[in-house]
Steps between C-alpha positions, in 0.01 A plus 500: 500500500298235315177680574642824357600332173165325476312826541704670226439202269128536547520870414689437174298197388201694354729719291686199364171340397387819324823514295464134397139557386593806290785315327271209423239729337758672279644171378154374402426795268524438119785682325404804290521459119802653333442818301600525140704800383173662371343479846265200437512165679666206325318168527218444748135454422478831309773418250768738364394856413527579130739784407345842444457589131762735361385842394565594143745790479335820391603613150754779491379846412565595136796735474419854389759642258501879488683661206596859576674724242698781662724783385735752659335817634498695830203306643613153387619376840194644675267324255682168534501528879123542511452207264736273696319581825183365339660194341663390827153441644397264217568127533684326216570805287799524268595847383651538150649848497621617158706816460488708186879514480799349323630372836369451850521823698665507841190658656263224391758227570539618860125538534432143381763362738321654796142459379441185703296311239562262208609719212656461156682811381518539120591784268440588137519845340224655294637590154536875463263512201217373725547762772312768314185644663182323398658156453423203729733466799655207686446259210852354506497469878171308517615270220827434687298395804287268287811346341657434841181338626471269200867406508479414871198271458550348155673185629277444805217247478138623513295596682681810615256712702568869476357838408662791316408865519666824398567723800616846395701669772273806520183307592346434842371151580258365759609169656154367415589521132760224536245270662267564207752439222653186653203287384535608136431207268584677173466881496333694780395867499393768749449880524783753523466830682618846391555418134374613159398841628241340730479394862514142378465277195361148509373206298120493486374162622164330448422150628864446587629589152676811367271666246658845462716770647439806716784723386579860425717435195435295188237255614531335157830339598479117496610503867437850636700434814804641680824304540424476873158346437572137411698188592593196291546138602857376468374205295353742245832686476689175446251365246524819290878544466467764227266728694694822566450876502545628148687806382414501133153640439417541867351826621496658846218354704474195274773283650259323734266411212785397271632263767171354623374430146781245468394292801126535570161636397263735679260209559769309691589781743449425871351795691652551846444756777132426555413487130721801430324730747791558742813705435807322640774674299554868426703653219660752731781718372761672709492876469781638289780587739595865540881516482528867409738567790720196445857619428650414164805355671501292817575733794424280800786333686331159475338320210152379593300261287139612465 
């Protein structure tokens, strides 16, 4: 019996010695340094790791304010839908939609509610005496948009980065145009397609400066440019509170010049669109709708908004 126990003891003895040696090695190892919350070691010969420098937040994009006059007609909703589909793809854009009406219409009110973009819905009627053919259009509506913009920002401290442009609802806009205008320092300009009886009109640029106008109508205008062909810095709008579109003495095709003369000079204009050699906006016009077969009285069993 004793010999059996002795033999088993001899078999287990090497394993016991191995376990003792392993435990002794582990206990002799130096403890690892504690890690700081940033992942560096605290203390030790290397010292504490300095915190990583904070990145400066990138400046916010200047807001683009688009003033759009609109009026009731069969294609109004179709025009606004096309325009909204473009605006929804532009970052930091605020739409100022101004109806030529004594009150907000139900059609435009419902449209704005479902447009899915920041929008201010205004209304102001054009006096009847100014609705005669040959007189400038949308004057009161553009001025209402300017008044809202100034009232909103008059009590805010500068600087207030932003850009204003006039976006008629019958135009077509490339998304690239908004990238171009967003860097406007004072007043920027670019070509417009399908206007003035030509394929395009544009400012003529030499050495980065506007020196003339390629236009099909009255090149002697101080600013021979279409309403869709320029943008203005918000700071310029706020610093010229009396700059508006004029009724008295203004002629068709001269509203752009009458307005721009109040805020800038030709020498100060900033050419965009590759020195005014790319067309990024088109003065498209919806074909006049043929409603010859539309009944005088509503005959359908449902009333559909078009």
